[in-house]
mmCIF file of C-alpha atoms in Angstrom:
data_model
loop_
_atom_site.group_PDB
_atom_site.id
_atom_site.type_symbol
_atom_site.label_atom_id
_atom_site.label_comp_id
_atom_site.label_asym_id
_atom_site.label_seq_id
_atom_site.Cartn_x
_atom_site.Cartn_y
_atom_site.Cartn_z
ATOM 1 C CA MET A 1 70.524 90.447 137.560
ATOM 2 C CA ALA A 2 69.098 90.657 141.054
ATOM 3 C CA SER A 3 70.607 90.028 143.670
ATOM 4 C CA GLU A 4 70.412 86.343 145.935
ATOM 5 C CA THR A 5 70.577 87.840 149.063
ATOM 6 C CA ARG A 6 69.217 92.106 148.972
ATOM 7 C CA ALA A 7 64.788 91.782 149.391
ATOM 8 C CA LEU A 8 62.736 93.731 147.531
ATOM 9 C CA ALA A 9 60.899 96.851 148.283
ATOM 10 C CA ILE A 10 58.346 98.379 145.313
ATOM 11 C CA VAL A 11 57.830 102.431 145.506
ATOM 12 C CA THR A 12 55.798 104.448 143.518
ATOM 13 C CA GLY A 13 56.127 108.453 143.026
ATOM 14 C CA ALA A 14 59.605 107.925 143.108
ATOM 15 C CA SER A 15 60.669 109.951 140.243
ATOM 16 C CA GLY A 16 61.423 112.745 142.813
ATOM 17 C CA GLY A 17 60.585 114.330 145.920
ATOM 18 C CA ILE A 18 59.360 112.210 148.978
ATOM 19 C CA GLY A 19 59.364 108.963 147.153
ATOM 20 C CA PHE A 20 63.094 109.779 145.656
ATOM 21 C CA GLU A 21 64.173 110.107 149.038
ATOM 22 C CA LEU A 22 62.221 106.926 150.150
ATOM 23 C CA ALA A 23 63.739 104.870 147.473
ATOM 24 C CA LYS A 24 67.018 105.447 148.491
ATOM 25 C CA CYS A 25 66.479 105.059 152.115
ATOM 26 C CA CYS A 26 65.450 101.569 150.623
ATOM 27 C CA ALA A 27 68.917 100.965 148.491
ATOM 28 C CA ARG A 28 71.582 102.352 151.650
ATOM 29 C CA ASN A 29 69.416 99.646 153.564
ATOM 30 C CA GLY A 30 69.954 96.505 152.060
ATOM 31 C CA PHE A 31 67.108 96.751 149.227
ATOM 32 C CA ASP A 32 66.723 96.498 145.578
ATOM 33 C CA LEU A 33 64.111 98.350 144.255
ATOM 34 C CA LEU A 34 60.953 98.322 141.528
ATOM 35 C CA ILE A 35 60.230 102.067 141.668
ATOM 36 C CA ALA A 36 57.404 103.947 139.154
ATOM 37 C CA ALA A 37 55.947 106.886 138.266
ATOM 38 C CA ASP A 38 53.485 108.713 135.465
ATOM 39 C CA GLU A 39 56.622 110.719 133.739
ATOM 40 C CA PRO A 40 60.260 109.565 131.789
ATOM 41 C CA ALA A 41 62.350 111.199 135.165
ATOM 42 C CA ILE A 42 61.366 107.723 136.707
ATOM 43 C CA SER A 43 64.383 106.517 134.444
ATOM 44 C CA GLN A 44 67.233 109.157 135.478
ATOM 45 C CA ALA A 45 66.375 108.374 139.186
ATOM 46 C CA ALA A 46 66.864 104.545 139.102
ATOM 47 C CA ALA A 47 69.810 105.729 137.122
ATOM 48 C CA SER A 48 71.317 107.258 140.413
ATOM 49 C CA LEU A 49 69.210 104.892 142.868
ATOM 50 C CA ARG A 50 71.976 102.203 141.073
ATOM 51 C CA SER A 51 74.710 104.387 142.396
ATOM 52 C CA LEU A 52 73.817 103.336 145.850
ATOM 53 C CA GLY A 53 74.365 99.455 145.103
ATOM 54 C CA ALA A 54 70.645 98.079 144.562
ATOM 55 C CA THR A 55 69.264 96.299 141.349
ATOM 56 C CA VAL A 56 67.023 98.424 139.878
ATOM 57 C CA GLU A 57 63.785 98.837 138.048
ATOM 58 C CA ALA A 58 62.124 101.846 136.512
ATOM 59 C CA VAL A 59 58.731 101.122 135.624
ATOM 60 C CA GLN A 60 56.790 104.520 133.960
ATOM 61 C CA ALA A 61 52.410 104.174 134.477
ATOM 62 C CA ASP A 62 49.891 105.878 135.170
ATOM 63 C CA LEU A 63 49.468 104.461 138.837
ATOM 64 C CA SER A 64 45.961 106.529 138.295
ATOM 65 C CA THR A 65 44.469 103.472 136.395
ATOM 66 C CA THR A 66 44.416 99.623 137.382
ATOM 67 C CA GLU A 67 46.116 99.135 133.283
ATOM 68 C CA GLY A 68 49.122 101.026 134.906
ATOM 69 C CA VAL A 69 48.793 99.106 137.988
ATOM 70 C CA ASP A 70 48.732 96.271 136.857
ATOM 71 C CA GLU A 71 52.345 96.918 134.622
ATOM 72 C CA LEU A 72 53.778 97.650 136.933
ATOM 73 C CA TYR A 73 52.509 94.859 138.943
ATOM 74 C CA GLU A 74 53.593 92.420 136.115
ATOM 75 C CA ALA A 75 57.028 93.988 136.485
ATOM 76 C CA ILE A 76 57.603 92.656 139.933
ATOM 77 C CA GLY A 77 57.404 89.268 138.384
ATOM 78 C CA ALA A 78 58.340 85.955 140.601
ATOM 79 C CA ARG A 79 60.637 88.016 142.739
ATOM 80 C CA PRO A 80 58.718 88.769 146.338
ATOM 81 C CA ALA A 81 57.993 91.949 147.744
ATOM 82 C CA GLU A 82 58.796 92.540 151.076
ATOM 83 C CA ALA A 83 57.635 96.222 151.437
ATOM 84 C CA LEU A 84 55.500 98.408 149.141
ATOM 85 C CA LEU A 85 56.398 102.353 149.890
ATOM 86 C CA ALA A 86 52.982 103.754 148.241
ATOM 87 C CA ASN A 87 53.368 106.950 147.566
ATOM 88 C CA ALA A 88 52.228 108.641 144.261
ATOM 89 C CA GLY A 89 49.756 111.073 145.035
ATOM 90 C CA ARG A 90 49.121 114.789 143.346
ATOM 91 C CA GLY A 91 46.924 117.222 144.813
ATOM 92 C CA PRO A 92 45.695 120.802 142.815
ATOM 93 C CA GLY A 93 44.935 123.941 144.466
ATOM 94 C CA LYS A 94 42.568 126.602 143.983
ATOM 95 C CA GLY A 95 38.815 126.240 145.308
ATOM 96 C CA PHE A 96 36.997 123.277 143.797
ATOM 97 C CA LEU A 97 34.421 124.561 141.532
ATOM 98 C CA ASP A 98 37.343 126.149 139.474
ATOM 99 C CA GLN A 99 38.935 123.128 139.730
ATOM 100 C CA ASP A 100 39.239 120.719 136.314
ATOM 101 C CA PHE A 101 36.994 118.088 137.009
ATOM 102 C CA ALA A 102 39.313 115.579 134.957
ATOM 103 C CA ALA A 103 41.973 117.151 136.849
ATOM 104 C CA ALA A 104 40.279 116.520 140.104
ATOM 105 C CA ARG A 105 39.567 112.694 139.376
ATOM 106 C CA LYS A 106 42.695 111.878 138.334
ATOM 107 C CA VAL A 107 44.029 113.283 142.410
ATOM 108 C CA VAL A 108 41.610 110.784 143.829
ATOM 109 C CA ASP A 109 42.216 108.105 141.062
ATOM 110 C CA THR A 110 45.720 108.449 142.071
ATOM 111 C CA ASN A 111 45.793 108.794 145.785
ATOM 112 C CA VAL A 112 43.403 106.082 146.103
ATOM 113 C CA THR A 113 41.326 104.170 142.900
ATOM 114 C CA GLY A 114 45.122 103.596 142.377
ATOM 115 C CA THR A 115 46.963 103.110 145.693
ATOM 116 C CA LEU A 116 44.303 100.736 147.551
ATOM 117 C CA TYR A 117 44.292 98.429 144.073
ATOM 118 C CA LEU A 118 48.206 97.842 144.394
ATOM 119 C CA ILE A 119 47.951 97.491 148.303
ATOM 120 C CA GLN A 120 45.298 94.729 147.382
ATOM 121 C CA LYS A 121 47.199 93.145 144.861
ATOM 122 C CA ILE A 122 50.957 93.025 146.479
ATOM 123 C CA GLY A 123 49.241 92.920 150.371
ATOM 124 C CA ARG A 124 47.930 89.332 149.116
ATOM 125 C CA ASP A 125 50.474 88.285 147.847
ATOM 126 C CA MET A 126 52.181 89.515 151.559
ATOM 127 C CA ARG A 127 49.527 87.477 152.756
ATOM 128 C CA GLU A 128 49.999 84.395 151.561
ATOM 129 C CA ARG A 129 53.763 84.572 152.663
ATOM 130 C CA LYS A 130 53.338 85.327 155.634
ATOM 131 C CA ARG A 131 55.251 88.359 156.023
ATOM 132 C CA GLY A 132 55.563 92.437 154.219
ATOM 133 C CA ARG A 133 56.037 95.718 154.971
ATOM 134 C CA ILE A 134 53.120 98.532 153.601
ATOM 135 C CA LEU A 135 54.154 102.132 154.300
ATOM 136 C CA ILE A 136 51.814 104.494 153.113
ATOM 137 C CA THR A 137 52.388 108.142 152.653
ATOM 138 C CA GLY A 138 49.427 110.072 154.410
ATOM 139 C CA SER A 139 48.975 113.184 155.343
ATOM 140 C CA ILE A 140 48.637 115.754 158.762
ATOM 141 C CA ALA A 141 46.219 117.474 155.860
ATOM 142 C CA GLY A 142 44.335 114.618 156.476
ATOM 143 C CA PHE A 143 43.630 115.594 160.200
ATOM 144 C CA MET A 144 41.193 119.672 158.729
ATOM 145 C CA PRO A 145 39.209 120.621 155.848
ATOM 146 C CA GLY A 146 41.302 121.759 153.489
ATOM 147 C CA THR A 147 40.165 124.792 152.013
ATOM 148 C CA TYR A 148 41.250 125.416 148.401
ATOM 149 C CA GLN A 149 42.363 122.087 148.646
ATOM 150 C CA ALA A 150 39.848 120.074 149.383
ATOM 151 C CA VAL A 151 39.891 117.174 147.526
ATOM 152 C CA TYR A 152 43.939 116.389 148.232
ATOM 153 C CA ASN A 153 42.867 116.749 152.310
ATOM 154 C CA GLY A 154 39.874 114.461 151.343
ATOM 155 C CA THR A 155 41.873 111.984 149.661
ATOM 156 C CA LYS A 156 44.794 112.290 152.403
ATOM 157 C CA ALA A 157 42.009 111.779 155.406
ATOM 158 C CA PHE A 158 41.525 108.447 153.402
ATOM 159 C CA LEU A 159 44.506 106.955 153.447
ATOM 160 C CA ASP A 160 45.313 107.827 156.716
ATOM 161 C CA ALA A 161 42.112 106.127 157.753
ATOM 162 C CA PHE A 162 42.520 103.816 155.738
ATOM 163 C CA SER A 163 46.027 102.964 156.515
ATOM 164 C CA PHE A 164 44.870 102.737 160.492
ATOM 165 C CA ALA A 165 42.098 100.009 159.197
ATOM 166 C CA LEU A 166 44.093 97.682 157.443
ATOM 167 C CA ARG A 167 46.967 97.539 159.970
ATOM 168 C CA HIS A 168 44.465 95.861 161.985
ATOM 169 C CA GLU A 169 42.936 93.225 159.542
ATOM 170 C CA VAL A 170 46.166 92.098 158.417
ATOM 171 C CA ALA A 171 48.109 91.803 162.237
ATOM 172 C CA ALA A 172 48.195 88.265 162.180
ATOM 173 C CA ASP A 173 48.755 87.499 158.853
ATOM 174 C CA GLY A 174 52.911 88.682 159.437
ATOM 175 C CA ILE A 175 52.374 92.044 157.623
ATOM 176 C CA THR A 176 53.130 95.408 158.785
ATOM 177 C CA VAL A 177 51.625 98.801 157.306
ATOM 178 C CA THR A 178 52.900 102.275 158.072
ATOM 179 C CA CYS A 179 51.442 105.486 157.511
ATOM 180 C CA LEU A 180 53.948 108.095 157.078
ATOM 181 C CA MET A 181 51.935 111.491 157.324
ATOM 182 C CA PRO A 182 54.074 114.558 156.746
ATOM 183 C CA GLY A 183 53.301 118.309 156.551
ATOM 184 C CA ALA A 184 54.359 120.658 153.835
ATOM 185 C CA THR A 185 57.568 119.779 152.218
ATOM 186 C CA GLU A 186 60.167 120.342 149.821
ATOM 187 C CA THR A 187 59.093 119.166 146.737
ATOM 188 C CA ASP A 188 58.013 120.013 142.894
ATOM 189 C CA PHE A 189 54.662 119.447 144.440
ATOM 190 C CA PHE A 190 53.059 122.814 145.749
ATOM 191 C CA GLU A 191 54.265 123.654 141.606
ATOM 192 C CA ARG A 192 52.399 121.305 140.358
ATOM 193 C CA ALA A 193 49.439 122.162 142.285
ATOM 194 C CA GLY A 194 49.747 126.086 140.799
ATOM 195 C CA MET A 195 49.959 127.242 144.539
ATOM 196 C CA LEU A 196 53.105 129.105 144.086
ATOM 197 C CA ASP A 197 51.293 131.831 145.189
ATOM 198 C CA THR A 198 49.500 131.208 148.437
ATOM 199 C CA LYS A 199 51.281 131.171 151.731
ATOM 200 C CA ILE A 200 52.109 127.445 152.450
ATOM 201 C CA GLY A 201 53.803 127.190 148.379
ATOM 202 C CA SER A 202 55.749 129.971 149.814
ATOM 203 C CA ASP A 203 56.978 129.245 153.052
ATOM 204 C CA LYS A 204 59.783 127.434 154.630
ATOM 205 C CA LYS A 205 59.302 124.055 154.517
ATOM 206 C CA ASP A 206 60.272 120.523 155.585
ATOM 207 C CA ASP A 207 63.303 118.294 153.913
ATOM 208 C CA ALA A 208 62.072 115.935 152.032
ATOM 209 C CA ALA A 209 65.178 113.437 152.997
ATOM 210 C CA ALA A 210 63.966 113.996 156.465
ATOM 211 C CA VAL A 211 60.812 113.409 156.261
ATOM 212 C CA ALA A 212 61.247 110.298 153.988
ATOM 213 C CA GLU A 213 63.992 108.898 156.469
ATOM 214 C CA THR A 214 61.103 109.413 159.647
ATOM 215 C CA GLY A 215 58.719 106.979 157.511
ATOM 216 C CA PHE A 216 60.797 104.491 156.406
ATOM 217 C CA ASN A 217 62.651 104.402 160.184
ATOM 218 C CA ALA A 218 59.054 103.993 160.839
ATOM 219 C CA MET A 219 57.753 101.137 158.590
ATOM 220 C CA MET A 220 61.192 99.238 159.581
ATOM 221 C CA LYS A 221 60.284 99.449 163.063
ATOM 222 C CA GLY A 222 56.746 97.747 161.988
ATOM 223 C CA GLU A 223 54.951 101.443 163.521
ATOM 224 C CA GLY A 224 51.954 102.221 162.947
ATOM 225 C CA ASP A 225 51.966 105.983 162.116
ATOM 226 C CA VAL A 226 54.207 108.853 162.303
ATOM 227 C CA VAL A 227 54.547 112.598 162.060
ATOM 228 C CA SER A 228 57.428 114.194 160.893
ATOM 229 C CA GLY A 229 58.883 117.039 162.546
ATOM 230 C CA TRP A 230 57.851 118.811 166.339
ATOM 231 C CA GLN A 231 56.011 121.119 164.660
ATOM 232 C CA ASN A 232 53.884 118.802 162.399
ATOM 233 C CA LYS A 233 52.850 116.892 165.515
ATOM 234 C CA LEU A 234 51.470 119.950 167.222
ATOM 235 C CA MET A 235 49.350 120.795 164.556
ATOM 236 C CA THR A 236 47.631 117.761 164.395
ATOM 237 C CA ALA A 237 47.072 117.668 168.279
ATOM 238 C CA ILE A 238 45.186 121.186 167.673
ATOM 239 C CA ALA A 239 43.438 119.484 164.449
ATOM 240 C CA SER A 240 42.250 116.873 167.192
ATOM 241 C CA VAL A 241 40.462 118.931 169.174
ATOM 242 C CA ALA A 242 39.857 122.399 167.434
ATOM 243 C CA PRO A 243 36.327 122.993 165.493
ATOM 244 C CA ALA A 244 35.931 122.029 162.200
ATOM 245 C CA GLY A 245 34.921 125.746 160.981
ATOM 246 C CA ALA A 246 38.647 126.927 162.688
ATOM 247 C CA LEU A 247 40.385 124.396 160.761
ATOM 248 C CA ALA A 248 39.009 125.230 157.712
ATOM 249 C CA ALA A 249 39.654 129.397 157.853
ATOM 250 C CA ALA A 250 42.888 128.803 159.316
ATOM 251 C CA HIS A 251 43.252 125.907 156.326
ATOM 252 C CA ALA A 252 42.219 129.315 153.639
ATOM 253 C CA ARG A 253 44.690 131.285 154.948
ATOM 254 C CA MET A 254 47.696 129.014 153.894
ATOM 255 C CA ALA A 255 46.403 127.769 150.478
ATOM 256 C CA LYS A 256 43.733 130.703 149.230
ATOM 257 C CA PRO A 257 45.513 132.016 146.197
ATOM 258 C CA GLY A 258 47.503 135.604 146.376
ATOM 259 C CA THR A 259 47.945 135.289 149.599
ATOM 260 C CA ALA A 260 52.076 134.165 148.804
ATOM 261 C CA LYS A 261 54.882 136.208 150.947
ATOM 262 C CA GLN A 262 56.064 139.429 148.869
#
């Protein structure tokens, strides 16, 4: 049974990685949870999160589709969502011309279309209540042309820009919008993307729990954006002044297949 005193947080992409760690942050800080992912592991994630004292409901749904988003939205019921942590995402590597188009479109539909649809539905409810918090997982990848990750970086550039715009649109409605912009993080992202043979896939990465805590704290403070880690902050500062061609070449050195450390 849902708690009468704990607020509800919705976390997408919560079966592992940053999303699971964001859900843990919520549970430890007084939220009950509605979590979602497109794989059965979301049920195991829910069981683990319940040990933190939260009431947790899990929905396995494909959030790249409007039907999947509707399924998640219906699971909210009458209980108001205090926070939405829109974290679901995917991003295969390799050159764009070598990618299966259905897979490339799935990236756009998951990272952009499904995310926007969910934010609009829950955001409208928050506007009616004049309160709510939205955290969008963007990426520092949105600051640079993503050679060998062109579609993924493009979607993250969209999310980074969208979050800043939405924040200003809803500022008078009692809603805060925060964009979490991590760098390469220790999750199964690079394995799923088929990028373990790349430099970025084989290099040391940031800790997912630390990234999530940075994003959660920023959301609770109502901050507009946060880049996790000083090295990532440096990279974004360089990206803001470097020529696009130089950034594209630099990204190629990190993401080109066959560049993994031996």
